[in-house]
Amino acid sequence: MGTKALDYESLNENVKKVQYAVRGELYLRASELQKEGKKIIFTNVGNPHALGQKPLTFPRQVVALCQAPFLLDDPNVGLLFPADAIARAKLYLSLTPGGLGAYSDSRGLPGIRKEVAEFIERRDGYPSDPELIFLTDGASKGVMQILNCIIRGEGDGVLVPVPQYPLYSATISLFGGSLVPYYLEETANWGLDVNDLRQAVAQARFKGITVRAMVIINPGNPTGQCLSEANLREILSFCYQENLVLLGDEVYQQNIYQDERPFISARKVLMDMGPPISKEVQLVSFHTVSKGYWGECGQRGGYFEMTNIPPQTVDEIYKISSISLSPNVPAQIFMGLMVNPLKPGDISYEQYVRESKGILESLRRRAWIMTDGFNSCKNVVCNFTEGAMYSFPQIRLPPKAIEAAKKAGKVPDVFYCLKLLEATGISTVPGSGFGQKEGVFHLRTTILPAEEDLPEIMSSFKKFNDEFMEQYEDNWSHSRM
């Protein structure tokens, strides 16, 4: 008998090339330790509810009524559910012929795409067309769909920020394209320099790669920075000059922890710039219900909006969406509720504001607790998390630790993170999983653990780190780096 199609040796090589650190070696080891009874703090994934964030009440009430519409016929429904939740559930059920158990249009329910378009118009001050908005199972599915349309083969490159969220490197590998890295500057608060972009494109072209698209993650993951309006203008001018599609990953737009740099969408800046740029640059923007104060990761709701994409291409993307028949319908309702929130005067409005504000204010405090905690540790430096939900400290590893890692057959930051996991139960992701400059090491942790638990988590991190540094230091000091 020869090899079979699903034997490891004969698998599609692109599948074997994929690496996804967020659920990699560290996560697997953490799961093993958990089975053995060790208490594990999973800070490896931005998964808010798993770390104790409470779901918002109103959206859950509405979706509960949509999932069990017979409750609406119960004479006592008004005792259990507020009138605004009942009204909204009836509205969504009127938009879903056949209810939540029926497929929707492959682009998502028209009524909810209209709500998304109205949200975008309120946010940016420019009208949005529901026909150019597709609802997806989380933003990740949308990103994969668009990259699949862009990448024709290994000669096609996509500019991706480094450090980057490994969805991009993994998907580009899977579709057989080439990742073209552009490095963010840690000492400039993870800022982006357009000269680095030019250099990255020139180097790729020298290797025979056609650079076709550029990704921005704003606010940044894992780096947490917010792009300024000036930065976004430079990026859009660069895409115009180089004829690149811009993919705007804007899933953390609700997660902002400072007032100097509010979130501004790439689409708003593009429209503000006016013709010819505003009519020429192809832009696809992504959003989700998984992040922000919603944190509804498990529901898998997202959307993408296309700007300046030709109608024939939109038809092709619709055709590809149709292969999966329909995005998850309950998640589409979560999306509708997120983009069309309660208004002042609604019965549930005050509770909604209290819950969402409480979550965001707590996240802002946690961002400071973590940044200050990391900066109090030996050989650790950390920029403040301006947005998103991660801290990305640099760990300045002594040469002896790097040597010990090599002996153990591990990348140095993986070695450090494994030791941290074994000693404290804190499960993080090594910086090498996101990409980093040669000889520089990081780890990523979410800022999501419960606020009351954070001081203890940070003190156990500090105790581990400082002992680790003592053990491997041998009179070395990081001033020699």
mmCIF file of C-alpha atoms in Angstrom, residues 113-415:
data_model
loop_
_atom_site.group_PDB
_atom_site.id
_atom_site.type_symbol
_atom_site.label_atom_id
_atom_site.label_comp_id
_atom_site.label_asym_id
_atom_site.label_seq_id
_atom_site.Cartn_x
_atom_site.Cartn_y
_atom_site.Cartn_z
ATOM 1 C CA ARG A 113 -25.929 45.121 7.033
ATOM 2 C CA LYS A 114 -27.978 48.333 6.888
ATOM 3 C CA GLU A 115 -27.425 48.821 10.647
ATOM 4 C CA VAL A 116 -23.664 48.352 10.105
ATOM 5 C CA ALA A 117 -23.689 50.933 7.266
ATOM 6 C CA GLU A 118 -25.498 53.447 9.508
ATOM 7 C CA PHE A 119 -22.962 52.840 12.305
ATOM 8 C CA ILE A 120 -20.061 53.484 9.888
ATOM 9 C CA GLU A 121 -21.722 56.685 8.644
ATOM 10 C CA ARG A 122 -22.220 57.962 12.237
ATOM 11 C CA ARG A 123 -18.607 57.099 13.106
ATOM 12 C CA ASP A 124 -16.895 58.508 9.996
ATOM 13 C CA GLY A 125 -19.271 61.188 8.733
ATOM 14 C CA TYR A 126 -19.481 59.613 5.250
ATOM 15 C CA PRO A 127 -22.268 57.369 3.880
ATOM 16 C CA SER A 128 -21.641 53.618 3.638
ATOM 17 C CA ASP A 129 -23.297 51.144 1.247
ATOM 18 C CA PRO A 130 -24.802 47.974 2.857
ATOM 19 C CA GLU A 131 -24.173 46.142 -0.449
ATOM 20 C CA LEU A 132 -20.419 46.515 0.203
ATOM 21 C CA ILE A 133 -20.647 45.096 3.740
ATOM 22 C CA PHE A 134 -20.383 41.347 4.297
ATOM 23 C CA LEU A 135 -21.103 39.774 7.695
ATOM 24 C CA THR A 136 -18.678 36.994 8.646
ATOM 25 C CA ASP A 137 -18.010 34.399 11.370
ATOM 26 C CA GLY A 138 -15.670 36.673 13.345
ATOM 27 C CA ALA A 139 -13.278 39.111 11.642
ATOM 28 C CA SER A 140 -10.759 36.269 11.030
ATOM 29 C CA LYS A 141 -12.994 34.597 8.419
ATOM 30 C CA GLY A 142 -13.272 37.902 6.548
ATOM 31 C CA VAL A 143 -9.488 38.421 6.611
ATOM 32 C CA MET A 144 -8.980 34.887 5.235
ATOM 33 C CA GLN A 145 -11.561 35.459 2.497
ATOM 34 C CA ILE A 146 -9.929 38.688 1.305
ATOM 35 C CA LEU A 147 -6.349 37.325 1.457
ATOM 36 C CA ASN A 148 -7.533 34.306 -0.540
ATOM 37 C CA CYS A 149 -8.680 36.703 -3.285
ATOM 38 C CA ILE A 150 -5.413 38.683 -3.259
ATOM 39 C CA ILE A 151 -2.798 35.892 -3.138
ATOM 40 C CA ARG A 152 -2.293 34.152 -6.475
ATOM 41 C CA GLY A 153 0.917 32.301 -5.594
ATOM 42 C CA GLU A 154 4.260 32.583 -3.780
ATOM 43 C CA GLY A 155 5.286 35.505 -6.000
ATOM 44 C CA ASP A 156 2.589 37.636 -4.305
ATOM 45 C CA GLY A 157 3.537 39.490 -1.123
ATOM 46 C CA VAL A 158 1.543 41.119 1.668
ATOM 47 C CA LEU A 159 3.099 43.799 3.888
ATOM 48 C CA VAL A 160 2.414 42.894 7.517
ATOM 49 C CA PRO A 161 3.503 44.805 10.651
ATOM 50 C CA VAL A 162 6.038 43.001 12.849
ATOM 51 C CA PRO A 163 5.296 42.194 15.631
ATOM 52 C CA GLN A 164 2.022 40.933 14.067
ATOM 53 C CA TYR A 165 -1.023 38.890 15.039
ATOM 54 C CA PRO A 166 -0.217 35.401 13.642
ATOM 55 C CA LEU A 167 -3.570 35.156 11.823
ATOM 56 C CA TYR A 168 -1.751 37.013 9.023
ATOM 57 C CA SER A 169 1.434 34.943 8.816
ATOM 58 C CA ALA A 170 -0.584 31.709 9.139
ATOM 59 C CA THR A 171 -3.129 32.648 6.445
ATOM 60 C CA ILE A 172 -0.484 33.930 4.016
ATOM 61 C CA SER A 173 1.404 30.602 4.454
ATOM 62 C CA LEU A 174 -1.797 28.594 4.012
ATOM 63 C CA PHE A 175 -2.622 30.347 0.724
ATOM 64 C CA GLY A 176 0.959 29.998 -0.500
ATOM 65 C CA GLY A 177 1.856 33.711 -0.560
ATOM 66 C CA SER A 178 4.863 35.590 0.841
ATOM 67 C CA LEU A 179 4.819 37.679 4.009
ATOM 68 C CA VAL A 180 6.716 40.959 3.601
ATOM 69 C CA PRO A 181 7.506 42.284 7.105
ATOM 70 C CA TYR A 182 7.694 45.954 8.076
ATOM 71 C CA TYR A 183 9.056 46.529 11.573
ATOM 72 C CA LEU A 184 7.357 48.771 14.130
ATOM 73 C CA GLU A 185 9.752 50.875 16.218
ATOM 74 C CA GLU A 186 9.536 49.922 19.890
ATOM 75 C CA THR A 187 11.491 52.962 21.125
ATOM 76 C CA ALA A 188 8.987 55.242 19.317
ATOM 77 C CA ASN A 189 6.031 53.585 21.081
ATOM 78 C CA TRP A 190 5.689 50.998 18.281
ATOM 79 C CA GLY A 191 5.384 53.756 15.679
ATOM 80 C CA LEU A 192 5.526 53.192 11.939
ATOM 81 C CA ASP A 193 8.058 54.882 9.646
ATOM 82 C CA VAL A 194 7.081 55.132 5.970
ATOM 83 C CA ASN A 195 10.761 54.871 4.978
ATOM 84 C CA ASP A 196 10.766 51.355 6.493
ATOM 85 C CA LEU A 197 7.756 50.518 4.306
ATOM 86 C CA ARG A 198 9.568 51.730 1.188
ATOM 87 C CA GLN A 199 12.606 49.678 2.114
ATOM 88 C CA ALA A 200 10.492 46.552 2.766
ATOM 89 C CA VAL A 201 8.824 46.876 -0.661
ATOM 90 C CA ALA A 202 12.165 47.472 -2.413
ATOM 91 C CA GLN A 203 13.709 44.397 -0.763
ATOM 92 C CA ALA A 204 10.689 42.245 -1.681
ATOM 93 C CA ARG A 205 10.814 43.406 -5.295
ATOM 94 C CA PHE A 206 14.516 42.653 -5.426
ATOM 95 C CA LYS A 207 13.604 39.041 -4.513
ATOM 96 C CA GLY A 208 11.024 38.980 -7.330
ATOM 97 C CA ILE A 209 7.957 39.379 -5.091
ATOM 98 C CA THR A 210 4.986 41.461 -6.273
ATOM 99 C CA VAL A 211 3.703 43.335 -3.219
ATOM 100 C CA ARG A 212 -0.098 43.523 -3.592
ATOM 101 C CA ALA A 213 -1.491 44.523 -0.199
ATOM 102 C CA MET A 214 -0.661 46.040 3.160
ATOM 103 C CA VAL A 215 -2.102 45.157 6.585
ATOM 104 C CA ILE A 216 -2.490 47.605 9.469
ATOM 105 C CA ILE A 217 -3.709 46.529 12.916
ATOM 106 C CA ASN A 218 -5.133 49.597 14.678
ATOM 107 C CA PRO A 219 -5.120 49.572 17.681
ATOM 108 C CA GLY A 220 -2.136 47.220 17.520
ATOM 109 C CA ASN A 221 -1.998 43.529 18.419
ATOM 110 C CA PRO A 222 0.270 42.574 20.186
ATOM 111 C CA THR A 223 1.758 46.065 20.532
ATOM 112 C CA GLY A 224 -1.283 48.075 21.717
ATOM 113 C CA GLN A 225 -0.457 51.372 19.953
ATOM 114 C CA CYS A 226 -3.067 53.649 18.295
ATOM 115 C CA LEU A 227 -2.174 55.081 14.879
ATOM 116 C CA SER A 228 -2.340 58.868 14.649
ATOM 117 C CA GLU A 229 -4.249 60.591 11.858
ATOM 118 C CA ALA A 230 -0.918 61.784 10.368
ATOM 119 C CA ASN A 231 0.369 58.195 10.329
ATOM 120 C CA LEU A 232 -2.811 56.961 8.610
ATOM 121 C CA ARG A 233 -2.514 59.684 5.947
ATOM 122 C CA GLU A 234 1.091 58.624 5.241
ATOM 123 C CA ILE A 235 0.015 54.967 4.983
ATOM 124 C CA LEU A 236 -2.840 55.771 2.583
ATOM 125 C CA SER A 237 -0.550 57.973 0.401
ATOM 126 C CA PHE A 238 1.974 55.118 0.361
ATOM 127 C CA CYS A 239 -0.729 52.622 -0.746
ATOM 128 C CA TYR A 240 -1.803 55.083 -3.455
ATOM 129 C CA GLN A 241 1.791 55.488 -4.744
ATOM 130 C CA GLU A 242 2.522 51.759 -4.641
ATOM 131 C CA ASN A 243 -0.932 50.619 -5.828
ATOM 132 C CA LEU A 244 -1.590 48.439 -2.767
ATOM 133 C CA VAL A 245 -4.874 47.264 -1.254
ATOM 134 C CA LEU A 246 -5.039 48.335 2.403
ATOM 135 C CA LEU A 247 -6.498 45.838 4.905
ATOM 136 C CA GLY A 248 -7.561 47.716 8.046
ATOM 137 C CA ASP A 249 -7.854 45.359 11.028
ATOM 138 C CA GLU A 250 -9.818 47.619 13.393
ATOM 139 C CA VAL A 251 -11.253 45.022 15.762
ATOM 140 C CA TYR A 252 -9.993 46.818 18.908
ATOM 141 C CA GLN A 253 -11.563 50.188 18.103
ATOM 142 C CA GLN A 254 -13.583 50.185 21.379
ATOM 143 C CA ASN A 255 -10.469 49.365 23.446
ATOM 144 C CA ILE A 256 -8.791 52.762 23.959
ATOM 145 C CA TYR A 257 -7.064 53.539 27.285
ATOM 146 C CA GLN A 258 -5.788 57.104 26.793
ATOM 147 C CA ASP A 259 -7.253 60.352 25.491
ATOM 148 C CA GLU A 260 -4.359 61.737 23.395
ATOM 149 C CA ARG A 261 -4.891 59.381 20.447
ATOM 150 C CA PRO A 262 -8.521 58.345 19.961
ATOM 151 C CA PHE A 263 -9.336 55.680 17.376
ATOM 152 C CA ILE A 264 -9.743 57.045 13.828
ATOM 153 C CA SER A 265 -10.767 54.644 11.071
ATOM 154 C CA ALA A 266 -8.654 54.295 7.937
ATOM 155 C CA ARG A 267 -11.852 54.888 5.936
ATOM 156 C CA LYS A 268 -12.537 58.283 7.552
ATOM 157 C CA VAL A 269 -8.961 59.459 6.860
ATOM 158 C CA LEU A 270 -9.184 58.147 3.272
ATOM 159 C CA MET A 271 -12.439 60.078 2.659
ATOM 160 C CA ASP A 272 -11.046 63.214 4.344
ATOM 161 C CA MET A 273 -8.078 63.155 1.940
ATOM 162 C CA GLY A 274 -10.406 63.684 -1.039
ATOM 163 C CA PRO A 275 -9.788 62.787 -4.722
ATOM 164 C CA PRO A 276 -7.847 61.280 -6.359
ATOM 165 C CA ILE A 277 -6.739 59.190 -3.336
ATOM 166 C CA SER A 278 -10.252 58.808 -1.831
ATOM 167 C CA LYS A 279 -11.529 57.414 -5.153
ATOM 168 C CA GLU A 280 -8.533 55.202 -5.948
ATOM 169 C CA VAL A 281 -7.167 53.417 -2.866
ATOM 170 C CA GLN A 282 -8.778 50.016 -2.373
ATOM 171 C CA LEU A 283 -9.569 49.505 1.320
ATOM 172 C CA VAL A 284 -11.139 46.594 3.212
ATOM 173 C CA SER A 285 -11.940 47.290 6.887
ATOM 174 C CA PHE A 286 -12.696 44.607 9.520
ATOM 175 C CA HIS A 287 -14.607 44.675 12.821
ATOM 176 C CA THR A 288 -15.951 42.092 15.294
ATOM 177 C CA VAL A 289 -18.155 41.446 18.347
ATOM 178 C CA SER A 290 -15.266 39.532 19.984
ATOM 179 C CA LYS A 291 -13.384 42.485 21.472
ATOM 180 C CA GLY A 292 -14.169 45.822 23.135
ATOM 181 C CA TYR A 293 -16.540 45.746 26.109
ATOM 182 C CA TRP A 294 -18.576 43.084 24.276
ATOM 183 C CA GLY A 295 -15.921 40.355 24.298
ATOM 184 C CA GLU A 296 -18.336 37.887 22.670
ATOM 185 C CA CYS A 297 -15.535 35.755 21.117
ATOM 186 C CA GLY A 298 -17.441 32.488 21.125
ATOM 187 C CA GLN A 299 -20.363 33.952 19.161
ATOM 188 C CA ARG A 300 -18.139 34.433 16.058
ATOM 189 C CA GLY A 301 -19.596 37.655 14.662
ATOM 190 C CA GLY A 302 -17.760 40.075 12.371
ATOM 191 C CA TYR A 303 -17.986 42.123 9.199
ATOM 192 C CA PHE A 304 -15.843 43.637 6.479
ATOM 193 C CA GLU A 305 -16.594 46.749 4.449
ATOM 194 C CA MET A 306 -15.136 47.325 0.969
ATOM 195 C CA THR A 307 -14.198 50.777 -0.349
ATOM 196 C CA ASN A 308 -13.257 51.399 -4.031
ATOM 197 C CA ILE A 309 -13.555 47.682 -4.883
ATOM 198 C CA PRO A 310 -14.915 47.123 -8.448
ATOM 199 C CA PRO A 311 -18.448 45.591 -8.695
ATOM 200 C CA GLN A 312 -17.185 42.509 -10.573
ATOM 201 C CA THR A 313 -14.750 41.758 -7.725
ATOM 202 C CA VAL A 314 -17.551 42.207 -5.160
ATOM 203 C CA ASP A 315 -19.573 39.629 -7.142
ATOM 204 C CA GLU A 316 -16.663 37.166 -7.042
ATOM 205 C CA ILE A 317 -16.298 37.633 -3.259
ATOM 206 C CA TYR A 318 -20.069 37.028 -2.911
ATOM 207 C CA LYS A 319 -19.699 33.824 -4.951
ATOM 208 C CA ILE A 320 -16.910 32.566 -2.646
ATOM 209 C CA SER A 321 -18.988 33.499 0.445
ATOM 210 C CA SER A 322 -21.839 31.421 -0.982
ATOM 211 C CA ILE A 323 -19.744 28.248 -0.681
ATOM 212 C CA SER A 324 -20.254 28.476 3.115
ATOM 213 C CA LEU A 325 -23.974 29.238 2.526
ATOM 214 C CA SER A 326 -24.478 31.618 5.463
ATOM 215 C CA PRO A 327 -22.632 33.340 8.270
ATOM 216 C CA ASN A 328 -23.710 32.364 11.807
ATOM 217 C CA VAL A 329 -27.168 33.997 12.283
ATOM 218 C CA PRO A 330 -27.205 34.566 16.101
ATOM 219 C CA ALA A 331 -23.815 36.319 15.728
ATOM 220 C CA GLN A 332 -25.300 38.597 13.058
ATOM 221 C CA ILE A 333 -27.850 39.720 15.658
ATOM 222 C CA PHE A 334 -25.045 40.398 18.162
ATOM 223 C CA MET A 335 -23.417 42.530 15.460
ATOM 224 C CA GLY A 336 -26.666 44.441 14.872
ATOM 225 C CA LEU A 337 -26.939 45.109 18.611
ATOM 226 C CA MET A 338 -23.320 46.289 18.814
ATOM 227 C CA VAL A 339 -23.531 48.726 15.899
ATOM 228 C CA ASN A 340 -27.012 49.961 16.829
ATOM 229 C CA PRO A 341 -26.767 50.288 20.610
ATOM 230 C CA LEU A 342 -29.352 51.527 23.092
ATOM 231 C CA LYS A 343 -30.129 55.253 23.097
ATOM 232 C CA PRO A 344 -30.659 57.657 26.032
ATOM 233 C CA GLY A 345 -34.238 57.216 27.225
ATOM 234 C CA ASP A 346 -34.413 53.470 26.446
ATOM 235 C CA ILE A 347 -35.417 51.426 29.509
ATOM 236 C CA SER A 348 -32.188 49.403 29.543
ATOM 237 C CA TYR A 349 -29.891 52.290 28.535
ATOM 238 C CA GLU A 350 -28.557 53.177 31.978
ATOM 239 C CA GLN A 351 -27.701 49.578 32.831
ATOM 240 C CA TYR A 352 -25.988 49.183 29.419
ATOM 241 C CA VAL A 353 -23.866 52.321 29.952
ATOM 242 C CA ARG A 354 -23.009 51.277 33.518
ATOM 243 C CA GLU A 355 -21.865 47.809 32.369
ATOM 244 C CA SER A 356 -19.891 48.943 29.298
ATOM 245 C CA LYS A 357 -18.253 51.894 31.083
ATOM 246 C CA GLY A 358 -17.379 49.677 34.046
ATOM 247 C CA ILE A 359 -15.572 47.214 31.752
ATOM 248 C CA LEU A 360 -13.639 49.910 29.829
ATOM 249 C CA GLU A 361 -12.614 51.836 32.953
ATOM 250 C CA SER A 362 -11.409 48.635 34.594
ATOM 251 C CA LEU A 363 -9.417 47.710 31.446
ATOM 252 C CA ARG A 364 -7.812 51.167 31.493
ATOM 253 C CA ARG A 365 -6.733 50.643 35.130
ATOM 254 C CA ARG A 366 -5.480 47.126 34.312
ATOM 255 C CA ALA A 367 -3.401 48.490 31.410
ATOM 256 C CA TRP A 368 -1.592 50.755 33.917
ATOM 257 C CA ILE A 369 -1.209 48.040 36.599
ATOM 258 C CA MET A 370 0.429 45.727 34.045
ATOM 259 C CA THR A 371 2.668 48.342 32.420
ATOM 260 C CA ASP A 372 3.893 49.594 35.816
ATOM 261 C CA GLY A 373 4.283 46.013 37.078
ATOM 262 C CA PHE A 374 6.435 44.966 34.109
ATOM 263 C CA ASN A 375 8.557 48.129 34.307
ATOM 264 C CA SER A 376 9.300 47.402 37.995
ATOM 265 C CA CYS A 377 10.917 44.062 37.044
ATOM 266 C CA LYS A 378 14.602 43.487 36.447
ATOM 267 C CA ASN A 379 15.614 43.605 32.742
ATOM 268 C CA VAL A 380 12.015 44.187 31.588
ATOM 269 C CA VAL A 381 10.798 47.280 29.673
ATOM 270 C CA CYS A 382 7.236 47.819 28.555
ATOM 271 C CA ASN A 383 5.435 50.516 26.551
ATOM 272 C CA PHE A 384 2.022 51.591 27.842
ATOM 273 C CA THR A 385 -0.933 49.767 26.231
ATOM 274 C CA GLU A 386 -2.712 52.664 24.453
ATOM 275 C CA GLY A 387 -5.370 50.355 23.027
ATOM 276 C CA ALA A 388 -6.392 46.708 22.308
ATOM 277 C CA MET A 389 -6.021 44.222 25.196
ATOM 278 C CA TYR A 390 -2.378 43.158 25.429
ATOM 279 C CA SER A 391 0.878 44.032 27.111
ATOM 280 C CA PHE A 392 4.048 43.283 25.102
ATOM 281 C CA PRO A 393 7.044 43.728 27.413
ATOM 282 C CA GLN A 394 10.614 43.323 26.187
ATOM 283 C CA ILE A 395 12.555 40.787 28.261
ATOM 284 C CA ARG A 396 16.295 41.492 28.203
ATOM 285 C CA LEU A 397 17.663 37.992 28.566
ATOM 286 C CA PRO A 398 21.231 37.536 29.872
ATOM 287 C CA PRO A 399 23.670 35.689 27.550
ATOM 288 C CA LYS A 400 23.710 32.719 29.977
ATOM 289 C CA ALA A 401 19.930 32.328 29.647
ATOM 290 C CA ILE A 402 20.216 32.465 25.835
ATOM 291 C CA GLU A 403 22.898 29.772 26.034
ATOM 292 C CA ALA A 404 20.763 27.602 28.349
ATOM 293 C CA ALA A 405 17.847 27.935 25.923
ATOM 294 C CA LYS A 406 20.010 26.822 23.003
ATOM 295 C CA LYS A 407 21.188 23.786 25.005
ATOM 296 C CA ALA A 408 17.551 22.917 25.701
ATOM 297 C CA GLY A 409 16.776 23.283 21.981
ATOM 298 C CA LYS A 410 14.417 26.197 22.585
ATOM 299 C CA VAL A 411 14.094 29.722 21.201
ATOM 300 C CA PRO A 412 15.202 31.990 24.123
ATOM 301 C CA ASP A 413 11.824 33.647 24.752
ATOM 302 C CA VAL A 414 10.032 30.277 24.525
ATOM 303 C CA PHE A 415 12.492 28.968 27.151
#
